Short mmCIF file of N, CA, C and O in Angstrom, two decimals:
data_model
loop_
_atom_site.label_atom_id
_atom_site.label_comp_id
_atom_site.label_asym_id
_atom_site.label_seq_id
_atom_site.Cartn_x
_atom_site.Cartn_y
_atom_site.Cartn_z
N GLN A 77 5.15 94.70 107.07
CA GLN A 77 4.87 95.83 107.64
C GLN A 77 4.04 96.51 106.54
O GLN A 77 3.78 96.55 105.36
N ALA A 78 2.63 97.43 107.13
CA ALA A 78 1.01 97.83 106.26
C ALA A 78 1.92 98.33 106.04
O ALA A 78 2.82 99.13 106.37
N GLN A 79 2.13 99.41 104.27
CA GLN A 79 2.34 100.72 103.80
C GLN A 79 0.59 101.54 104.01
O GLN A 79 0.04 100.43 103.27
N LEU A 80 0.66 103.19 104.45
CA LEU A 80 -0.46 103.33 104.35
C LEU A 80 -0.31 104.59 103.67
O LEU A 80 0.38 105.98 103.63
N GLN A 81 -1.50 104.96 102.88
CA GLN A 81 -1.27 105.98 101.71
C GLN A 81 -2.29 106.93 101.56
O GLN A 81 -3.43 106.61 101.18
N GLU A 82 -2.20 108.69 102.40
CA GLU A 82 -3.51 108.87 101.92
C GLU A 82 -3.62 109.82 100.21
O GLU A 82 -2.82 110.14 99.87
N SER A 83 -4.34 110.26 100.52
CA SER A 83 -5.00 111.17 99.20
C SER A 83 -6.38 111.71 99.24
O SER A 83 -7.15 111.32 99.87
N GLY A 84 -5.99 112.90 98.68
CA GLY A 84 -7.04 113.85 98.64
C GLY A 84 -6.94 115.23 98.20
O GLY A 84 -6.07 115.41 98.05
N PRO A 85 -7.89 115.95 97.88
CA PRO A 85 -7.47 117.01 97.92
C PRO A 85 -6.58 118.33 98.79
O PRO A 85 -7.42 117.42 99.91
N GLY A 86 -5.97 119.27 98.09
CA GLY A 86 -5.88 119.53 99.47
C GLY A 86 -5.86 120.96 99.69
O GLY A 86 -5.97 121.37 100.67
N LEU A 87 -6.67 121.23 99.23
CA LEU A 87 -7.79 122.55 99.41
C LEU A 87 -9.01 122.19 98.93
O LEU A 87 -9.50 122.03 98.12
N VAL A 88 -9.61 122.54 100.28
CA VAL A 88 -11.30 122.42 100.24
C VAL A 88 -11.71 123.71 100.39
O VAL A 88 -10.57 124.44 101.16
N LYS A 89 -13.00 124.07 99.89
CA LYS A 89 -13.65 125.76 99.75
C LYS A 89 -14.43 125.64 100.75
O LYS A 89 -15.24 124.35 101.45
N PRO A 90 -14.57 126.48 101.84
CA PRO A 90 -15.50 126.36 103.31
C PRO A 90 -16.93 125.55 102.91
O PRO A 90 -17.78 125.89 101.74
N SER A 91 -17.93 124.74 103.88
CA SER A 91 -19.23 124.32 103.76
C SER A 91 -19.18 122.99 102.48
O SER A 91 -19.91 122.31 102.54
N GLN A 92 -18.01 122.69 102.39
CA GLN A 92 -18.04 121.83 101.47
C GLN A 92 -17.34 120.26 102.23
O GLN A 92 -17.34 120.91 103.15
N THR A 93 -17.72 119.37 101.55
CA THR A 93 -17.14 117.97 101.95
C THR A 93 -15.58 117.32 101.65
O THR A 93 -15.58 117.84 99.96
N LEU A 94 -14.88 117.63 102.45
CA LEU A 94 -13.96 116.65 102.30
C LEU A 94 -13.75 115.31 102.18
O LEU A 94 -14.18 114.58 103.08
N SER A 95 -12.76 114.79 100.91
CA SER A 95 -12.84 113.08 100.81
C SER A 95 -11.16 113.10 100.86
O SER A 95 -10.99 113.57 99.95
N LEU A 96 -11.10 111.91 102.37
CA LEU A 96 -10.20 111.66 101.79
C LEU A 96 -9.94 110.16 101.92
O LEU A 96 -10.85 109.43 102.17
N THR A 97 -9.00 109.39 100.97
CA THR A 97 -8.47 108.02 101.31
C THR A 97 -7.58 107.44 101.25
O THR A 97 -6.48 108.02 100.97
N CYS A 98 -7.09 106.06 101.97
CA CYS A 98 -6.00 106.10 102.51
C CYS A 98 -6.53 104.28 101.87
O CYS A 98 -6.95 103.58 101.82
N THR A 99 -5.14 104.38 101.29
CA THR A 99 -4.81 103.13 100.47
C THR A 99 -3.70 102.37 101.29
O THR A 99 -2.93 102.62 101.68
N VAL A 100 -4.03 100.74 101.04
CA VAL A 100 -3.63 99.79 102.29
C VAL A 100 -2.68 99.12 101.80
O VAL A 100 -3.48 98.21 101.06
N SER A 101 -1.58 99.11 101.58
CA SER A 101 -0.69 97.97 100.89
C SER A 101 -0.18 96.72 102.10
O SER A 101 0.22 97.85 103.36
N GLY A 102 0.30 95.39 102.11
CA GLY A 102 1.34 94.90 102.55
C GLY A 102 -0.14 94.27 103.49
O GLY A 102 0.10 93.50 104.64
N ASP A 103 -1.56 94.34 104.10
CA ASP A 103 -2.30 94.23 104.90
C ASP A 103 -3.76 94.03 104.21
O ASP A 103 -3.79 95.37 103.47
N SER A 104 -4.48 93.04 104.60
CA SER A 104 -6.06 93.47 104.26
C SER A 104 -6.06 94.12 105.57
O SER A 104 -6.38 94.04 106.48
N ILE A 105 -7.38 95.11 105.07
CA ILE A 105 -8.11 95.81 106.00
C ILE A 105 -9.34 95.01 106.46
O ILE A 105 -9.87 95.35 107.57
N ILE A 106 -9.64 93.40 106.28
CA ILE A 106 -10.54 93.09 106.37
C ILE A 106 -9.33 91.95 107.37
O ILE A 106 -10.90 91.38 108.43
N GLY A 107 -8.08 91.90 108.05
CA GLY A 107 -7.43 91.38 109.04
C GLY A 107 -8.06 91.65 110.43
O GLY A 107 -8.08 92.59 110.98
N ASN A 108 -8.59 90.50 111.02
CA ASN A 108 -9.66 90.75 112.10
C ASN A 108 -8.15 90.90 113.49
O ASN A 108 -9.27 91.26 114.53
N ASP A 109 -7.40 91.15 113.68
CA ASP A 109 -6.22 92.23 113.93
C ASP A 109 -5.91 93.50 113.97
O ASP A 109 -5.82 94.06 114.83
N TYR A 110 -6.82 94.42 112.59
CA TYR A 110 -6.48 94.96 112.26
C TYR A 110 -7.58 96.35 113.26
O TYR A 110 -8.91 95.93 112.62
N TYR A 111 -7.55 97.48 113.30
CA TYR A 111 -8.31 98.51 113.87
C TYR A 111 -8.10 99.96 112.43
O TYR A 111 -6.78 100.05 113.15
N TRP A 112 -8.53 100.02 111.54
CA TRP A 112 -7.85 101.62 110.91
C TRP A 112 -8.76 102.80 111.22
O TRP A 112 -9.52 102.77 111.16
N THR A 113 -8.29 103.61 111.57
CA THR A 113 -8.06 105.01 112.31
C THR A 113 -8.05 106.71 111.12
O THR A 113 -7.05 106.33 110.35
N TRP A 114 -8.27 107.15 111.34
CA TRP A 114 -8.23 108.37 110.76
C TRP A 114 -8.21 109.73 111.67
O TRP A 114 -9.14 109.76 113.10
N ASN A 115 -7.08 110.06 111.51
CA ASN A 115 -6.18 111.31 112.74
C ASN A 115 -6.07 112.98 111.68
O ASN A 115 -5.61 112.58 110.97
N ARG A 116 -5.99 114.12 112.99
CA ARG A 116 -5.92 115.10 111.96
C ARG A 116 -4.67 115.53 113.03
O ARG A 116 -4.73 115.50 114.23
N GLN A 117 -3.77 116.22 112.88
CA GLN A 117 -2.89 116.96 113.89
C GLN A 117 -3.15 118.80 113.36
O GLN A 117 -2.40 118.95 111.74
N PHE A 118 -3.33 119.57 113.88
CA PHE A 118 -3.55 121.01 113.42
C PHE A 118 -2.19 121.79 113.60
O PHE A 118 -0.92 121.02 114.57
N ALA A 119 -1.66 122.51 113.46
CA ALA A 119 -0.69 123.27 113.32
C ALA A 119 0.01 123.32 114.70
O ALA A 119 -0.84 124.25 115.68
N GLY A 120 1.03 123.36 115.16
CA GLY A 120 1.38 123.08 116.99
C GLY A 120 1.06 122.98 117.83
O GLY A 120 0.86 123.29 118.71
N LYS A 121 0.22 121.96 117.14
CA LYS A 121 -0.83 121.08 117.95
C LYS A 121 -1.09 119.72 118.25
O LYS A 121 -0.31 118.68 116.95
N GLY A 122 -0.96 118.75 119.10
CA GLY A 122 -1.67 117.60 119.30
C GLY A 122 -2.76 116.76 118.35
O GLY A 122 -3.09 117.66 117.73
N LEU A 123 -2.32 115.66 118.26
CA LEU A 123 -3.03 114.90 117.11
C LEU A 123 -4.45 114.81 117.60
O LEU A 123 -4.43 114.45 118.82
N GLU A 124 -5.30 114.76 116.69
CA GLU A 124 -6.96 114.49 117.68
C GLU A 124 -7.63 113.16 116.63
O GLU A 124 -6.84 113.03 115.04
N TRP A 125 -7.71 112.74 117.26
CA TRP A 125 -8.97 111.08 117.09
C TRP A 125 -9.87 111.54 116.00
O TRP A 125 -10.85 112.25 116.78
N ILE A 126 -10.14 110.95 114.52
CA ILE A 126 -11.27 111.29 114.01
C ILE A 126 -12.09 110.30 114.02
O ILE A 126 -13.17 110.35 114.25
N GLY A 127 -11.60 109.06 114.15
CA GLY A 127 -12.70 107.66 114.25
C GLY A 127 -11.94 106.40 113.65
O GLY A 127 -11.06 107.05 113.21
N GLY A 128 -12.59 105.55 112.99
CA GLY A 128 -11.87 104.50 113.05
C GLY A 128 -12.87 103.48 112.18
O GLY A 128 -14.00 103.81 112.90
N ILE A 129 -12.70 102.37 111.90
CA ILE A 129 -13.58 101.50 111.68
C ILE A 129 -12.72 100.07 112.17
O ILE A 129 -11.53 100.06 111.55
N THR A 130 -13.44 99.16 112.02
CA THR A 130 -12.77 97.45 112.50
C THR A 130 -13.08 96.46 111.36
O THR A 130 -13.76 97.65 110.32
N TYR A 131 -12.51 95.54 111.53
CA TYR A 131 -12.37 95.08 110.43
C TYR A 131 -13.95 94.44 109.78
O TYR A 131 -13.60 93.94 108.56
N SER A 132 -14.72 94.61 110.30
CA SER A 132 -15.76 93.50 109.89
C SER A 132 -16.94 94.75 109.81
O SER A 132 -18.02 94.96 109.41
N GLY A 133 -15.98 96.36 109.84
CA GLY A 133 -17.03 97.34 109.42
C GLY A 133 -17.27 98.09 110.33
O GLY A 133 -18.24 99.76 110.00
N THR A 134 -17.43 98.09 111.14
CA THR A 134 -17.86 98.63 112.83
C THR A 134 -17.16 100.61 112.53
O THR A 134 -16.09 100.11 112.92
N THR A 135 -17.99 101.03 112.66
CA THR A 135 -17.33 102.86 112.98
C THR A 135 -17.62 103.09 114.77
O THR A 135 -18.41 102.99 114.55
N ASN A 136 -15.95 104.19 115.08
CA ASN A 136 -16.57 104.81 116.24
C ASN A 136 -15.88 105.80 115.63
O ASN A 136 -14.75 106.00 114.60
N LEU A 137 -17.19 107.02 115.84
CA LEU A 137 -16.50 108.49 115.98
C LEU A 137 -16.09 109.74 116.60
O LEU A 137 -17.14 109.16 117.69
N ASN A 138 -15.63 110.06 116.70
CA ASN A 138 -15.06 111.44 117.66
C ASN A 138 -16.69 112.48 118.09
O ASN A 138 -17.12 112.42 116.99
N PRO A 139 -17.19 112.27 119.21
CA PRO A 139 -18.48 113.11 119.43
C PRO A 139 -18.44 114.00 118.67
O PRO A 139 -19.30 114.52 118.67
N SER A 140 -17.50 115.12 118.69
CA SER A 140 -17.27 115.91 118.83
C SER A 140 -17.59 116.60 116.65
O SER A 140 -17.58 117.34 116.78
N LEU A 141 -17.40 115.29 116.40
CA LEU A 141 -16.97 115.42 114.91
C LEU A 141 -18.00 114.38 114.80
O LEU A 141 -18.27 114.23 113.11
N ARG A 142 -18.68 113.33 114.84
CA ARG A 142 -20.22 112.67 114.55
C ARG A 142 -20.80 113.01 113.67
O ARG A 142 -20.94 112.56 112.73
N SER A 143 -21.50 114.13 113.88
CA SER A 143 -22.21 114.51 113.68
C SER A 143 -22.02 114.88 112.13
O SER A 143 -22.84 115.38 110.83
N ARG A 144 -20.65 115.44 111.71
CA ARG A 144 -20.25 115.77 110.57
C ARG A 144 -18.86 114.71 109.97
O ARG A 144 -18.37 114.77 108.71
N THR A 145 -18.99 113.51 110.46
CA THR A 145 -17.89 112.58 109.89
C THR A 145 -18.59 111.30 109.39
O THR A 145 -19.30 110.52 110.01
N SER A 146 -18.21 110.70 108.53
CA SER A 146 -18.18 109.23 108.00
C SER A 146 -17.72 108.83 107.95
O SER A 146 -16.46 109.15 106.94
N ILE A 147 -16.95 107.45 107.96
CA ILE A 147 -15.47 106.46 107.83
C ILE A 147 -16.29 104.98 106.53
O ILE A 147 -17.33 104.82 107.45
N SER A 148 -15.39 105.06 105.66
CA SER A 148 -15.98 103.89 104.70
C SER A 148 -14.77 102.92 104.26
O SER A 148 -13.95 103.78 104.58
N ARG A 149 -15.26 101.94 103.81
CA ARG A 149 -14.34 101.43 103.35
C ARG A 149 -14.09 100.37 101.92
O ARG A 149 -15.68 100.16 101.79
N ASP A 150 -13.71 100.23 101.32
CA ASP A 150 -13.84 99.35 99.75
C ASP A 150 -13.19 97.97 100.35
O ASP A 150 -11.90 98.13 99.76
N THR A 151 -13.53 97.08 100.38
CA THR A 151 -12.78 95.97 100.40
C THR A 151 -11.70 95.46 99.23
O THR A 151 -10.94 94.85 99.30
N SER A 152 -12.44 95.80 98.24
CA SER A 152 -12.01 95.68 97.18
C SER A 152 -10.94 95.99 96.52
O SER A 152 -10.19 95.39 95.86
N LYS A 153 -11.07 97.09 97.35
CA LYS A 153 -9.75 98.39 96.93
C LYS A 153 -8.87 98.07 98.03
O LYS A 153 -7.36 98.98 97.78
N ASN A 154 -9.00 97.53 98.90
CA ASN A 154 -8.34 97.77 100.30
C ASN A 154 -8.41 99.34 100.70
O ASN A 154 -7.04 99.61 101.32
N GLN A 155 -9.12 100.04 100.74
CA GLN A 155 -9.26 101.26 101.23
C GLN A 155 -9.97 101.67 102.11
O GLN A 155 -10.87 101.05 102.19
N ILE A 156 -9.82 102.50 102.88
CA ILE A 156 -10.69 103.36 103.67
C ILE A 156 -11.12 105.07 103.50
O ILE A 156 -9.30 105.60 102.97
N THR A 157 -12.41 105.01 103.40
CA THR A 157 -12.58 106.64 103.16
C THR A 157 -12.72 107.23 104.95
O THR A 157 -13.77 106.55 105.45
N LEU A 158 -12.50 108.36 103.94
CA LEU A 158 -12.96 108.90 105.58
C LEU A 158 -14.18 110.63 104.81
O LEU A 158 -13.48 110.85 103.56
N ARG A 159 -15.33 111.05 105.01
CA ARG A 159 -15.97 112.24 104.79
C ARG A 159 -16.23 113.01 105.63
O ARG A 159 -16.84 112.65 106.53
N LEU A 160 -15.34 114.25 105.51
CA LEU A 160 -16.28 115.34 106.53
C LEU A 160 -16.90 116.56 106.08
O LEU A 160 -16.05 117.12 105.06
N SER A 161 -18.15 116.80 106.53
CA SER A 161 -18.65 117.72 105.30
C SER A 161 -18.72 119.13 106.34
O SER A 161 -18.29 118.96 107.43
N SER A 162 -19.14 119.92 105.07
CA SER A 162 -19.87 121.34 106.18
C SER A 162 -18.03 122.06 106.87
O SER A 162 -18.46 122.53 107.66
N VAL A 163 -16.86 122.03 105.93
CA VAL A 163 -15.47 122.53 106.85
C VAL A 163 -15.90 123.74 107.14
O VAL A 163 -16.38 125.06 105.66
N THR A 164 -14.90 123.91 107.52
CA THR A 164 -14.76 125.06 107.81
C THR A 164 -13.06 125.08 108.34
O THR A 164 -12.46 124.69 108.20
N PRO A 165 -11.81 126.73 108.22
CA PRO A 165 -10.89 126.85 108.16
C PRO A 165 -10.75 126.24 109.37
O PRO A 165 -9.31 125.84 109.66
N GLU A 166 -11.45 126.11 110.03
CA GLU A 166 -10.83 125.31 111.80
C GLU A 166 -10.46 123.93 111.27
O GLU A 166 -10.05 123.01 112.13
N ASP A 167 -10.99 123.29 109.82
CA ASP A 167 -10.82 121.84 110.31
C ASP A 167 -9.39 121.54 109.04
O ASP A 167 -8.41 120.84 108.59
N THR A 168 -8.51 122.74 108.78
CA THR A 168 -7.41 123.07 108.12
C THR A 168 -6.17 122.32 109.29
O THR A 168 -5.98 122.34 110.10
N ALA A 169 -5.72 121.11 108.56
CA ALA A 169 -4.98 120.27 109.74
C ALA A 169 -4.04 119.45 108.74
O ALA A 169 -4.23 119.10 107.42
N VAL A 170 -3.27 118.31 108.89
CA VAL A 170 -2.76 117.16 108.58
C VAL A 170 -3.30 116.24 108.75
O VAL A 170 -3.34 116.07 109.81
N TYR A 171 -3.90 115.11 107.53
CA TYR A 171 -4.52 114.50 107.78
C TYR A 171 -4.30 112.52 107.93
O TYR A 171 -3.14 112.64 106.71
N TYR A 172 -4.17 112.06 109.09
CA TYR A 172 -3.31 110.60 108.66
C TYR A 172 -3.91 109.62 108.70
O TYR A 172 -5.24 109.78 109.75
N CYS A 173 -3.93 108.37 108.05
CA CYS A 173 -4.00 107.19 108.63
C CYS A 173 -3.93 106.50 109.17
O CYS A 173 -2.38 106.81 109.18
N ALA A 174 -4.04 105.14 110.36
CA ALA A 174 -3.42 104.48 110.75
C ALA A 174 -3.79 103.06 111.07
O ALA A 174 -4.85 103.24 110.75
N LYS A 175 -2.61 102.64 111.22
CA LYS A 175 -3.73 100.73 111.55
C LYS A 175 -2.84 100.60 112.92
O LYS A 175 -1.90 100.85 113.45
N LEU A 176 -4.13 100.02 113.89
CA LEU A 176 -3.55 99.59 115.37
C LEU A 176 -3.64 98.13 114.31
O LEU A 176 -4.48 97.88 114.80
N LEU A 177 -2.33 97.70 115.54
CA LEU A 177 -2.24 95.95 115.58
C LEU A 177 -3.07 95.86 117.05
O LEU A 177 -2.22 95.89 117.72
N ILE A 178 -3.86 95.44 117.26
CA ILE A 178 -4.80 95.12 118.25
C ILE A 178 -3.81 94.68 119.44
O ILE A 178 -3.58 94.77 120.49
N ARG A 179 -3.25 93.21 118.84
CA ARG A 179 -3.05 92.51 120.24
C ARG A 179 -1.70 93.04 120.80
O ARG A 179 -1.26 93.00 122.01
N SER A 180 -0.88 94.22 119.95
CA SER A 180 0.42 94.46 120.40
C SER A 180 -0.12 96.17 120.29
O SER A 180 1.23 96.73 121.53
N GLY A 181 -1.01 96.39 120.48
CA GLY A 181 -0.91 98.09 120.45
C GLY A 181 -0.10 99.01 119.50
O GLY A 181 0.15 100.05 120.50
N SER A 182 0.69 98.40 118.67
CA SER A 182 1.47 99.53 118.17
C SER A 182 0.56 99.69 116.56
O SER A 182 -0.80 99.43 116.07
N TYR A 183 1.04 100.64 116.05
CA TYR A 183 0.93 101.53 115.24
C TYR A 183 1.37 101.43 113.87
O TYR A 183 2.76 101.80 114.00
N ASP A 184 0.60 101.40 112.21
CA ASP A 184 1.83 102.17 111.52
C ASP A 184 0.74 102.92 111.24
O ASP A 184 -0.43 102.90 110.91
N TRP A 185 1.35 104.76 110.08
CA TRP A 185 0.84 105.60 109.94
C TRP A 185 1.39 105.98 108.58
O TRP A 185 3.10 105.12 108.21
N GLY A 186 0.44 106.71 107.91
CA GLY A 186 0.53 107.01 106.91
C GLY A 186 1.53 108.22 106.58
O GLY A 186 1.98 108.54 108.09
N GLN A 187 1.33 109.07 105.72
CA GLN A 187 3.36 110.03 105.51
C GLN A 187 1.74 111.20 105.99
O GLN A 187 2.50 112.39 106.44
N GLY A 188 1.13 111.33 105.93
CA GLY A 188 -0.53 112.25 106.59
C GLY A 188 -0.25 113.02 105.00
O GLY A 188 0.40 113.63 104.10
N THR A 189 -1.30 113.75 104.37
CA THR A 189 -1.67 114.39 103.74
C THR A 189 -2.21 115.99 104.60
O THR A 189 -3.10 115.87 105.18
N GLN A 190 -1.47 117.03 103.60
CA GLN A 190 -1.78 118.44 104.43
C GLN A 190 -3.59 118.88 103.59
O GLN A 190 -3.98 118.68 102.23
N VAL A 191 -4.41 119.27 104.20
CA VAL A 191 -5.90 119.97 103.90
C VAL A 191 -6.43 121.16 104.30
O VAL A 191 -5.82 121.15 105.98
N THR A 192 -5.88 122.27 103.47
CA THR A 192 -5.98 123.88 103.80
C THR A 192 -7.78 124.48 103.14
O THR A 192 -8.86 123.62 102.53
N VAL A 193 -8.20 124.50 104.28
CA VAL A 193 -9.93 124.98 104.16
C VAL A 193 -9.89 126.20 103.74
O VAL A 193 -9.64 127.55 105.50
N SER A 194 -10.42 127.42 102.89
CA SER A 194 -10.25 128.27 102.44
C SER A 194 -10.96 128.42 100.97
O SER A 194 -10.87 127.47 100.24
N ALA A 195 -11.50 129.72 101.26
CA ALA A 195 -12.37 130.48 99.73
C ALA A 195 -10.90 130.50 99.28
O ALA A 195 -11.90 130.89 97.90
#
């Protein structure tokens, strides 16, 4: 079972770019049965899918966030990176990375990291 660990700043100022890294152990991010996603959960609300990246590096982004979002990977470090630009307090949430095992539809989740956008 893969282990996923999110890391990044817990506090970001408005208008800045949020950058989070998901470090994966136990599985290779270029494994062709995996799809890697970023998600977030607002306090008291459900999960929002931000986007994902395939084993080959193709990205899919939530249309509502596409203009501000990029997802990339570093295969040498086995890491997936999320960048969200021009953040506002409305981007305050717990951010999670997750691995989808395509053939089974099952997910492995990171523990999540709280990000607060505030001046």
